[in-house]
Short mmCIF file of C-alpha atoms (C1' of nucleotides) in Angstrom, two decimals:
data_model
loop_
_atom_site.label_atom_id
_atom_site.label_comp_id
_atom_site.label_asym_id
_atom_site.label_seq_id
_atom_site.Cartn_x
_atom_site.Cartn_y
_atom_site.Cartn_z
CA MET A 1 184.84 127.09 27.19
CA ASP A 2 184.10 130.89 27.22
CA SER A 3 180.97 131.42 29.45
CA PRO A 4 181.61 133.98 31.89
CA HIS A 5 178.54 134.15 33.77
CA THR A 6 176.09 131.53 31.39
CA THR A 7 173.45 131.26 33.76
CA GLN A 8 174.60 134.41 36.59
CA SER A 9 170.90 134.06 38.55
CA LEU A 10 169.00 134.14 35.29
CA PRO A 11 165.16 134.68 36.51
CA GLN A 12 163.27 131.55 37.24
CA TYR A 13 160.91 132.06 34.69
CA ARG A 14 163.50 132.82 32.12
CA GLN A 15 165.18 129.43 33.30
CA LEU A 16 161.98 127.33 32.55
CA TYR A 17 161.65 129.04 29.33
CA GLU A 18 165.12 127.91 28.19
CA ILE A 19 164.64 124.49 29.26
CA LEU A 20 160.97 124.16 27.57
CA ARG A 21 162.34 125.64 24.30
CA ARG A 22 165.20 123.67 24.19
CA HIS A 23 163.22 120.23 24.83
CA ILE A 24 160.87 121.50 21.99
CA ILE A 25 163.59 122.37 19.20
CA GLU A 26 165.42 118.84 20.22
CA GLY A 27 162.37 117.21 19.34
CA ILE A 28 161.19 115.90 22.73
CA TYR A 29 157.85 117.52 21.93
CA GLU A 30 156.35 117.49 18.52
CA THR A 31 153.95 119.48 16.91
CA GLY A 32 150.29 118.77 18.56
CA ASP A 33 151.96 117.21 21.75
CA MET A 34 151.01 119.02 24.88
CA LEU A 35 153.26 120.35 27.46
CA PRO A 36 152.93 119.28 31.23
CA SER A 37 150.01 121.33 32.56
CA GLU A 38 150.68 124.43 34.51
CA HIS A 39 149.89 122.87 37.69
CA GLU A 40 152.46 120.13 36.86
CA LEU A 41 155.17 122.45 35.96
CA CYS A 42 154.80 124.25 39.21
CA VAL A 43 155.30 121.08 41.18
CA THR A 44 158.17 119.71 38.88
CA PHE A 45 160.08 123.02 39.26
CA HIS A 46 158.94 124.37 42.41
CA MET A 47 157.50 127.63 41.35
CA ALA A 48 154.62 129.51 41.51
CA ARG A 49 151.91 129.54 39.21
CA PRO A 50 152.25 133.22 37.93
CA THR A 51 156.21 132.16 37.44
CA VAL A 52 155.13 129.12 35.25
CA ARG A 53 152.55 131.27 33.34
CA HIS A 54 155.31 133.97 32.69
CA ALA A 55 157.52 131.28 31.13
CA LEU A 56 154.88 129.78 28.95
CA ALA A 57 153.61 133.07 27.83
CA ASN A 58 156.76 133.94 26.54
CA LEU A 59 156.86 130.48 24.52
CA VAL A 60 153.40 131.84 23.26
CA ARG A 61 154.82 135.37 21.95
CA ASP A 62 157.67 133.14 20.23
CA GLY A 63 155.42 130.83 18.72
CA PHE A 64 156.82 127.51 20.31
CA ILE A 65 153.37 126.88 21.95
CA ILE A 66 149.77 127.92 21.72
CA LYS A 67 147.44 127.45 25.02
CA ARG A 68 143.79 126.17 24.80
CA LYS A 69 141.39 126.76 27.81
CA GLY A 70 140.22 123.96 29.27
CA LYS A 71 142.92 121.89 27.24
CA GLY A 72 146.26 122.61 27.92
CA SER A 73 149.74 123.83 26.01
CA ILE A 74 149.70 122.50 22.42
CA VAL A 75 153.51 122.42 21.25
CA TYR A 76 153.89 123.93 17.66
CA LYS A 77 156.70 123.64 15.78
CA HIS A 78 156.48 125.80 12.44
CA PRO A 79 157.62 124.55 9.16
CA LYS A 80 161.19 125.53 7.93
CA GLY A 81 161.07 129.45 7.70
CA VAL A 82 163.37 132.17 8.29
CA GLY A 83 162.48 134.00 11.71
CA ILE A 84 164.47 137.11 12.01
CA LEU A 85 161.37 139.35 12.67
CA SER A 86 161.66 138.56 16.31
CA VAL A 87 163.31 139.73 19.25
CA ALA A 88 165.35 136.49 19.92
CA GLY A 89 168.05 137.38 17.31
CA THR A 90 168.82 136.04 13.83
CA THR A 91 170.70 133.34 15.07
CA THR A 92 168.27 131.89 17.64
CA ALA A 93 165.65 132.58 15.13
CA LEU A 94 167.57 130.11 12.90
CA GLU A 95 168.23 127.40 15.48
CA GLY A 96 168.72 124.27 13.62
CA VAL A 97 169.72 125.90 10.47
CA ASP A 98 172.92 126.03 8.66
CA LEU A 99 174.18 129.25 9.30
CA LYS A 100 177.10 131.00 8.36
CA THR A 101 178.26 134.62 8.39
CA ARG A 102 180.82 136.30 6.26
CA ILE A 103 182.07 139.35 7.96
CA ILE A 104 182.39 142.29 4.95
CA THR A 105 183.33 145.20 6.98
CA ARG A 106 185.32 144.42 10.28
CA PRO A 107 183.59 146.54 13.29
CA GLN A 108 185.20 149.90 13.19
CA VAL A 109 184.54 153.01 15.20
CA GLN A 110 183.34 155.93 12.42
CA PRO A 111 181.20 158.94 12.24
CA TRP A 112 177.29 158.58 12.03
CA PRO A 113 175.79 158.89 8.47
CA HIS A 114 174.83 162.24 7.26
CA SER A 115 170.99 161.59 7.49
CA PHE A 116 170.46 158.42 9.52
CA ILE A 117 167.51 156.38 9.21
CA PHE A 118 166.48 157.46 13.09
CA PRO A 119 166.86 160.52 15.04
CA LEU A 120 169.68 160.08 17.69
CA SER A 121 170.48 161.58 20.59
CA GLU A 122 173.25 164.03 21.56
CA ILE A 123 175.42 161.31 23.25
CA GLU A 124 175.18 159.03 20.28
CA LEU A 125 175.95 161.48 17.90
CA GLU A 126 179.01 162.71 20.46
CA SER A 127 180.03 159.19 20.60
CA GLY A 128 180.29 158.08 16.86
CA SER A 129 179.00 154.48 15.68
CA ILE A 130 180.57 151.25 15.58
CA PHE A 131 179.80 150.16 11.93
CA MET A 132 180.03 146.40 10.89
CA GLU A 133 178.85 144.53 7.66
CA ARG A 134 177.77 141.14 7.63
CA LEU A 135 176.31 138.69 5.08
CA ARG A 136 174.30 135.83 6.37
CA LEU A 137 174.18 132.40 4.57
CA VAL A 138 171.83 129.64 4.98
CA ASP A 139 172.79 126.39 3.54
CA ASP A 140 175.86 128.24 2.09
CA ARG A 141 173.41 130.42 0.09
CA PRO A 142 172.83 134.17 0.56
CA LEU A 143 170.47 134.99 2.66
CA PHE A 144 170.44 138.15 3.77
CA PHE A 145 173.19 141.37 4.02
CA ASP A 146 173.24 143.29 7.34
CA ILE A 147 174.17 146.57 8.29
CA THR A 148 174.89 147.34 11.76
CA TYR A 149 175.44 150.70 13.68
CA ILE A 150 176.08 150.58 17.25
CA PRO A 151 176.52 153.83 19.37
CA ASN A 152 180.05 153.60 20.57
CA ILE A 153 179.37 154.03 24.39
CA ASN A 154 181.05 151.77 26.99
CA LEU A 155 182.01 148.76 24.92
CA PRO A 156 185.41 148.08 25.60
CA ARG A 157 187.27 146.05 22.83
CA PHE A 158 184.21 145.47 21.02
CA CYS A 159 186.26 145.89 17.55
CA SER A 160 188.69 143.80 18.12
CA ARG A 161 186.22 140.43 18.87
CA SER A 162 185.59 138.14 16.22
CA PHE A 163 181.89 138.10 14.85
CA GLU A 164 182.74 135.40 12.13
CA ASP A 165 179.93 132.77 12.61
CA LYS A 166 179.09 134.49 15.93
CA SER A 167 175.90 135.74 17.46
CA LEU A 168 176.23 139.60 17.79
CA PHE A 169 173.24 139.45 20.49
CA ASP A 170 175.24 136.77 22.29
CA THR A 171 178.33 138.79 22.47
CA LEU A 172 176.39 141.85 23.92
CA ARG A 173 174.82 139.66 26.53
CA ARG A 174 177.98 138.06 27.74
CA PHE A 175 180.50 140.69 27.72
CA TYR A 176 178.62 143.47 28.23
CA ASN A 177 175.19 142.48 29.88
CA ILE A 178 173.25 144.10 27.23
CA GLU A 179 170.17 141.99 26.39
CA ILE A 180 167.78 143.02 23.74
CA ILE A 181 164.30 143.76 25.09
CA GLY A 182 162.52 144.73 21.64
CA GLY A 183 162.35 147.13 19.06
CA GLU A 184 160.94 148.56 15.52
CA GLN A 185 161.35 147.64 12.31
CA ARG A 186 160.30 149.48 8.69
CA LEU A 187 159.70 147.03 5.70
CA LYS A 188 159.96 147.55 2.17
CA ALA A 189 159.87 145.63 -1.03
CA ILE A 190 162.78 146.88 -3.14
CA PRO A 191 164.58 146.16 -6.27
CA ALA A 192 168.05 144.78 -5.68
CA GLU A 193 170.97 146.97 -7.19
CA GLY A 194 174.59 147.08 -7.32
CA ARG A 195 176.68 145.54 -4.46
CA PHE A 196 173.50 144.48 -2.73
CA ALA A 197 172.62 142.23 -5.79
CA GLN A 198 175.95 140.50 -5.73
CA TYR A 199 176.31 139.88 -2.17
CA LEU A 200 172.90 138.23 -2.35
CA GLU A 201 173.49 136.56 -5.91
CA VAL A 202 170.60 137.73 -7.45
CA GLN A 203 169.73 139.89 -10.73
CA ASP A 204 169.62 143.24 -10.77
CA GLN A 205 166.41 144.42 -10.11
CA THR A 206 165.13 141.27 -8.39
CA PRO A 207 162.77 142.02 -5.31
CA ILE A 208 164.13 142.00 -1.80
CA LEU A 209 163.32 142.92 1.52
CA HIS A 210 164.42 145.99 2.91
CA LEU A 211 164.40 146.41 6.89
CA GLU A 212 165.49 149.09 9.06
CA ARG A 213 165.63 148.44 12.54
CA LYS A 214 166.09 150.20 15.61
CA ILE A 215 166.83 147.55 18.87
CA GLN A 216 165.86 148.71 22.26
CA THR A 217 168.06 146.80 24.69
CA ASN A 218 167.94 146.81 28.81
CA ARG A 219 170.89 149.43 29.02
CA TYR A 220 169.77 152.79 29.65
CA ARG A 221 169.48 154.85 27.03
CA PHE A 222 171.39 152.23 24.94
CA GLN A 223 169.88 151.24 21.51
CA PHE A 224 171.31 150.30 18.08
CA TYR A 225 170.36 150.38 14.48
CA SER A 226 170.55 147.62 11.48
CA LYS A 227 169.36 147.53 7.96
CA LEU A 228 168.70 144.40 6.09
CA TYR A 229 168.72 143.34 2.76
CA CYS A 230 167.39 140.16 2.44
CA ASN A 231 166.66 137.76 -0.58
CA THR A 232 163.24 136.17 -0.17
CA THR A 233 163.00 134.41 -3.58
CA ASP A 234 164.26 131.11 -1.75
CA HIS A 235 163.22 131.39 1.76
CA ASP A 236 160.30 133.20 3.00
CA LEU A 237 160.70 135.44 5.85
CA PHE A 238 158.53 133.92 8.82
CA GLY A 239 156.96 135.67 11.64
CA ILE A 240 154.65 135.45 14.35
CA PHE A 241 152.63 138.01 15.81
CA MET B 1 124.23 152.85 16.92
CA ASP B 2 125.80 149.51 16.34
CA SER B 3 127.06 148.86 19.85
CA PRO B 4 125.59 145.11 20.66
CA HIS B 5 127.89 144.05 23.65
CA THR B 6 130.71 146.65 23.57
CA THR B 7 132.27 146.36 27.10
CA GLN B 8 130.49 142.87 27.56
CA SER B 9 132.52 142.28 30.94
CA LEU B 10 135.79 142.59 29.01
CA PRO B 11 138.48 141.51 31.65
CA GLN B 12 139.91 144.24 33.78
CA TYR B 13 143.29 144.35 32.10
CA ARG B 14 142.03 144.95 28.80
CA GLN B 15 139.86 147.46 30.15
CA LEU B 16 142.70 149.36 31.52
CA TYR B 17 144.76 148.51 28.09
CA GLU B 18 141.87 150.20 26.19
CA ILE B 19 141.78 153.20 28.36
CA LEU B 20 145.50 153.77 28.45
CA ARG B 21 146.20 152.94 24.38
CA ARG B 22 143.09 155.46 23.79
CA HIS B 23 144.74 157.88 26.01
CA ILE B 24 148.06 157.76 23.99
CA ILE B 25 146.43 157.99 20.66
CA GLU B 26 144.36 161.02 21.29
CA GLY B 27 147.04 162.77 22.47
CA ILE B 28 146.57 163.08 26.33
CA TYR B 29 150.34 161.81 26.80
CA GLU B 30 152.87 162.63 24.14
CA THR B 31 156.25 160.59 23.22
CA GLY B 32 158.78 160.88 26.00
CA ASP B 33 155.82 161.45 28.90
CA MET B 34 155.34 159.16 31.83
CA LEU B 35 152.19 157.27 32.48
CA PRO B 36 151.08 157.18 36.26
CA SER B 37 153.21 154.60 38.11
CA GLU B 38 152.04 151.01 38.45
CA HIS B 39 150.99 151.87 41.92
CA GLU B 40 149.12 154.99 41.04
CA LEU B 41 147.05 152.91 38.45
CA CYS B 42 146.51 150.30 40.82
CA VAL B 43 145.05 152.74 43.33
CA THR B 44 142.95 155.06 40.54
CA PHE B 45 141.67 152.24 38.94
CA HIS B 46 141.15 149.73 42.12
CA MET B 47 143.12 146.75 40.84
CA ALA B 48 145.86 144.60 41.74
CA ARG B 49 149.42 145.15 40.50
CA PRO B 50 149.57 142.13 38.47
CA THR B 51 146.53 143.21 36.63
CA VAL B 52 148.13 146.49 35.92
CA ARG B 53 151.35 144.95 34.91
CA HIS B 54 149.32 142.73 32.52
CA ALA B 55 147.66 145.82 30.82
CA LEU B 56 151.17 147.53 30.50
CA ALA B 57 152.74 144.50 29.27
CA ASN B 58 150.26 144.32 26.50
CA LEU B 59 150.78 147.96 25.66
CA VAL B 60 154.62 147.11 25.37
CA ARG B 61 154.15 144.38 23.46
CA ASP B 62 151.93 146.81 20.93
CA GLY B 63 154.72 149.38 21.21
CA PHE B 64 152.99 151.98 23.13
CA ILE B 65 155.01 152.28 26.21
CA ILE B 66 158.59 151.34 26.79
CA LYS B 67 159.21 150.41 30.56
CA ARG B 68 162.75 151.51 32.26
CA LYS B 69 163.38 149.66 35.54
CA GLY B 70 163.55 152.67 38.73
CA LYS B 71 161.85 155.24 36.15
CA GLY B 72 158.37 154.33 34.86
CA SER B 73 156.53 153.80 31.41
CA ILE B 74 157.47 156.01 28.90
CA VAL B 75 155.12 156.80 26.25
CA TYR B 76 156.57 155.92 22.80
CA LYS B 77 154.22 157.20 19.90
CA HIS B 78 156.14 155.87 16.50
CA PRO B 79 156.33 158.42 13.93
CA LYS B 80 153.29 157.44 10.88
CA GLY B 81 153.94 154.00 9.95
CA VAL B 82 151.84 151.26 8.72
CA GLY B 83 151.81 148.52 11.43
CA ILE B 84 150.04 146.06 9.86
CA LEU B 85 151.91 143.22 10.97
CA SER B 86 150.61 143.36 14.52
CA VAL B 87 147.68 141.34 16.47
CA ALA B 88 145.84 144.37 16.41
CA GLY B 89 144.12 144.11 13.11
CA THR B 90 144.75 146.59 10.07
CA THR B 91 142.11 148.70 11.19
CA THR B 92 142.86 149.43 14.63
CA ALA B 93 146.88 149.50 13.36
CA LEU B 94 145.96 152.47 11.21
CA GLU B 95 143.87 154.09 13.78
CA GLY B 96 144.02 157.95 13.08
CA VAL B 97 144.91 157.28 9.48
CA ASP B 98 142.70 157.82 6.75
CA LEU B 99 141.84 154.17 5.98
CA LYS B 100 139.23 153.14 3.00
CA THR B 101 138.16 149.83 2.07
CA ARG B 102 136.84 149.19 -1.59
CA ILE B 103 135.25 145.75 -1.75
CA ILE B 104 136.31 143.78 -4.84
CA THR B 105 134.78 140.42 -4.36
CA ARG B 106 131.84 140.34 -1.79
CA PRO B 107 131.92 137.63 0.89
CA GLN B 108 130.89 134.41 -1.01
CA VAL B 109 130.85 130.44 -0.22
CA GLN B 110 133.12 128.68 -2.26
CA PRO B 111 135.68 125.76 -2.11
CA TRP B 112 139.01 125.96 -1.01
CA PRO B 113 141.83 126.79 -3.93
CA HIS B 114 143.40 123.52 -5.13
CA SER B 115 146.65 123.53 -3.46
CA PHE B 116 146.10 126.01 -0.66
CA ILE B 117 149.18 128.09 1.23
CA PHE B 118 148.47 126.31 4.35
CA PRO B 119 147.42 122.84 5.27
CA LEU B 120 143.70 122.38 6.31
CA SER B 121 141.57 120.31 8.54
CA GLU B 122 138.97 118.07 7.46
CA ILE B 123 136.24 120.11 8.83
CA GLU B 124 137.62 123.01 6.91
CA LEU B 125 137.62 121.31 3.97
CA GLU B 126 134.35 119.93 3.99
CA SER B 127 132.60 123.38 5.46
CA GLY B 128 133.98 125.21 2.24
CA SER B 129 135.59 128.93 2.53
CA ILE B 130 134.14 132.24 2.86
CA PHE B 131 136.19 134.30 -0.06
CA MET B 132 136.41 137.97 0.22
CA GLU B 133 138.94 140.21 -1.56
CA ARG B 134 139.52 143.93 -0.66
CA LEU B 135 141.66 146.92 -1.31
CA ARG B 136 142.62 149.00 1.35
CA LEU B 137 143.54 152.79 0.60
CA VAL B 138 145.48 155.32 2.76
CA ASP B 139 144.76 158.79 1.90
CA ASP B 140 142.80 157.58 -1.37
CA ARG B 141 146.22 155.88 -2.42
CA PRO B 142 145.76 151.84 -2.70
CA LEU B 143 147.92 150.38 0.11
CA PHE B 144 147.18 146.65 -0.11
CA PHE B 145 144.83 144.14 -1.55
CA ASP B 146 143.78 141.81 0.66
CA ILE B 147 142.51 138.34 0.23
CA THR B 148 140.56 136.60 2.85
CA TYR B 149 139.61 132.77 3.21
CA ILE B 150 137.74 132.05 6.16
CA PRO B 151 136.25 128.35 6.97
CA ASN B 152 132.53 128.68 6.69
CA ILE B 153 131.86 127.20 10.03
CA ASN B 154 129.03 128.64 12.21
CA LEU B 155 129.07 132.22 10.87
CA PRO B 156 125.41 132.94 10.66
CA ARG B 157 124.41 135.77 7.75
CA PHE B 158 128.08 136.43 7.15
CA CYS B 159 128.19 136.87 3.79
CA SER B 160 125.32 139.43 4.10
CA ARG B 161 127.23 141.95 6.18
CA SER B 162 128.80 144.99 4.91
CA PHE B 163 132.62 145.44 5.32
CA GLU B 164 132.99 149.06 3.40
CA ASP B 165 134.77 150.85 5.44
CA LYS B 166 134.17 147.95 8.36
CA SER B 167 136.67 146.28 10.34
CA LEU B 168 136.79 142.50 9.83
CA PHE B 169 138.33 141.92 13.16
CA ASP B 170 135.66 143.89 14.78
CA THR B 171 132.56 142.19 13.10
CA LEU B 172 133.94 138.77 13.88
CA ARG B 173 134.26 140.28 17.62
CA ARG B 174 130.89 141.79 17.54
CA PHE B 175 128.79 139.74 16.08
CA TYR B 176 130.40 136.17 16.45
CA ASN B 177 132.87 136.48 19.82
CA ILE B 178 135.41 135.70 18.13
CA GLU B 179 138.71 137.34 18.87
CA ILE B 180 142.14 137.08 17.23
CA ILE B 181 144.75 135.96 19.61
CA GLY B 182 147.84 135.56 17.19
CA GLY B 183 149.20 134.24 13.88
CA GLU B 184 151.81 133.43 11.98
CA GLN B 185 153.10 135.19 8.52
CA ARG B 186 155.01 134.58 5.94
CA LEU B 187 156.84 137.37 4.02
CA LYS B 188 158.11 137.74 0.54
CA ALA B 189 159.22 140.72 -1.69
CA ILE B 190 157.63 139.79 -5.34
CA PRO B 191 157.32 141.82 -8.53
CA ALA B 192 153.93 143.76 -9.03
CA GLU B 193 152.06 141.69 -12.00
CA GLY B 194 148.54 142.01 -13.85
CA ARG B 195 145.59 142.77 -11.88
CA PHE B 196 147.65 143.50 -8.38
CA ALA B 197 149.90 145.86 -10.37
CA GLN B 198 146.53 147.47 -11.45
CA TYR B 199 144.89 147.64 -8.11
CA LEU B 200 147.65 149.02 -6.35
CA GLU B 201 148.70 151.79 -9.05
CA VAL B 202 152.05 150.73 -9.81
CA GLN B 203 154.29 149.84 -12.52
CA ASP B 204 154.19 146.20 -13.88
CA GLN B 205 157.35 144.38 -12.04
CA THR B 206 157.53 147.19 -9.34
CA PRO B 207 158.85 145.26 -6.04
CA ILE B 208 155.60 144.49 -3.62
CA LEU B 209 155.43 143.25 -0.68
CA HIS B 210 153.47 139.73 -0.30
CA LEU B 211 152.05 138.46 3.22
CA GLU B 212 150.62 134.87 3.74
CA ARG B 213 148.99 134.84 7.13
CA LYS B 214 147.47 131.80 9.16
CA ILE B 215 145.38 133.91 11.93
CA GLN B 216 144.68 132.04 15.16
CA THR B 217 141.06 132.69 16.98
CA ASN B 218 140.07 132.04 20.57
CA ARG B 219 137.31 130.07 18.97
CA TYR B 220 138.34 126.17 19.34
CA ARG B 221 140.01 125.28 16.29
CA PHE B 222 138.81 127.86 14.25
CA GLN B 223 141.48 130.14 12.10
CA PHE B 224 141.26 131.88 9.10
CA TYR B 225 143.64 132.84 6.18
CA SER B 226 144.76 135.80 4.26
CA LYS B 227 146.92 136.81 1.51
CA LEU B 228 148.08 140.44 1.47
CA TYR B 229 149.81 142.56 -1.50
CA CYS B 230 151.59 145.44 -0.35
CA ASN B 231 152.73 148.83 -2.06
CA THR B 232 155.72 149.70 0.11
CA THR B 233 156.70 152.56 -2.13
CA ASP B 234 154.72 155.29 -0.50
CA HIS B 235 154.57 154.03 2.76
CA ASP B 236 156.93 151.78 4.87
CA LEU B 237 155.43 148.78 6.73
CA PHE B 238 156.08 149.03 10.76
CA GLY B 239 156.45 146.68 13.20
CA ILE B 240 157.30 146.17 16.76
CA PHE B 241 158.88 143.23 17.89
"C1'" DG C 1 166.25 157.41 50.51
"C1'" DA C 2 162.23 157.38 47.95
"C1'" DG C 3 160.32 155.84 44.27
"C1'" DT C 4 160.01 152.86 40.28
"C1'" DG C 5 159.52 148.42 37.77
"C1'" DG C 6 161.11 143.35 37.78
"C1'" DT C 7 160.38 139.12 40.26
"C1'" DC C 8 157.74 136.00 43.01
"C1'" DT C 9 154.65 133.71 46.47
"C1'" DA C 10 150.08 131.37 47.70
"C1'" DG C 11 146.04 131.35 47.61
"C1'" DA C 12 141.21 132.52 44.99
"C1'" DC C 13 137.39 131.67 41.99
"C1'" DC C 14 135.72 131.33 36.77
"C1'" DA C 15 134.92 129.34 31.97
"C1'" DC C 16 136.03 125.94 29.29
"C1'" DG C 17 137.17 121.15 26.72
"C1'" DC C 18 136.25 116.44 27.61
"C1'" DA C 19 134.72 112.25 29.07
"C1'" DG D 1 132.44 116.64 37.45
"C1'" DC D 2 137.34 117.04 36.66
"C1'" DG D 3 141.26 118.90 35.26
"C1'" DT D 4 142.80 122.74 32.08
"C1'" DG D 5 143.94 127.27 31.36
"C1'" DG D 6 142.21 132.88 32.60
"C1'" DT D 7 141.77 135.95 35.76
"C1'" DC D 8 142.67 138.26 39.68
"C1'" DT D 9 143.90 139.34 44.98
"C1'" DA D 10 147.32 141.18 48.58
"C1'" DG D 11 150.86 140.81 50.11
"C1'" DA D 12 156.58 140.38 49.51
"C1'" DC D 13 161.43 141.44 48.56
"C1'" DC D 14 165.16 143.12 45.14
"C1'" DA D 15 167.68 146.27 41.59
"C1'" DC D 16 167.27 150.07 39.48
"C1'" DT D 17 167.36 155.71 38.77
"C1'" DC D 18 167.03 159.93 40.30
"C1'" DT D 19 167.75 163.84 43.97
#
DNA sequence: GAGTGGTCTAGACCACGCA
DNA sequence: GCGTGGTCTAGACCACTCT
């Protein structure tokens, strides 16, 4: 097994979040079911109410439950959809879906593009970027093409890791202790052209979704960037707000 | 003035949120500035720390600040962008932007469309929907076309209210005590066609963004729906996650 | 070392849904 | 009227950034 420090003292609210999340995904709860009340969860897991509420708040944020005053926490499983607009990261968001990753360009260090989408700091510019291109497939049909730029700062052996069918976010968390804490994204509908149309297996000029993202991490002054080209003809993109 | 109960005992954490949010938007803080520390805010506003933290957490959620352990809350003003993907509602998200609304179809009661995007409950079906079409313009250029379906349940005089350059969310909050607490949305890139292309003033077949949303409110079992057609050629859509 | 945010406790009172 | 979640208090200890 490769679990260096899987549960390395995760905060209690995160532990409870993971447990309930798993229960919902695995079908122990169905849409419409009530979660145990906050009080019950306090007793069961030996936590104070704010701690329990913190966990539940995150489940709300990620769309797993909705809460009703005087009623309780209601499980809400969303119909199939591709929730790549959330913090959780693509691989997690698509849990339960047959997701495959094909590496188009293996991670390699190179200078930043000349005019980059987002402004870069001195240190980012100096260090260069780790560049990587991946095609993600759902049910063996290409869903989106993902170009990632990561500042090459203190990420030993990063380029020699395998990302075939692996989660980038997981790799960052497990080997480098980097957690994703948020980000911003810009969306555009654009016509598919050239190699993007080929990768996504759509006709030239088919409307596709283009996302440019800046992803914040818990490491001080460390963020990274990605560009997505997404085929929304077969699947809708799905988001919570 | 039309402020029936503007501050009708808003919770403290919301009051603080609104104050800080306004200060950020109005330029009292610039990007990179530090907000007062949590402790300072506690003292200044006579609140306990969890209350202050609740307000700050919402500012983080809405992208106004990022927090750094051992450092503080850093103000983060996003460059121009159109943040219609957030809870806040279009009008609020576009604060500071020259937003105009042109009513295409005045609110009217009618039955629900035959096959509606989202499953509807008995009571929603029985009551029929309030239907309304609006074109939203930024700097006098059409940005998106918005079709709204609201269950016609206990919304007296709704159809006779004016929505020209008014916020729907504000109307719901002020006159019906309905708050938006979240929602889900589906995104697609589609080609502009027919009247949509005309309204948005784009060429036929230009890629546009299509959103289908279900919007949750604090009123029990009350949600509403909207469809958006958005021109992303001139502006990117902007989102936080 | 001083100050910051991150986590956590053990209570309290209120508004709401439901029976 | 009971149980639920929504709000709030007044503390506590820890990990982190900065000087």
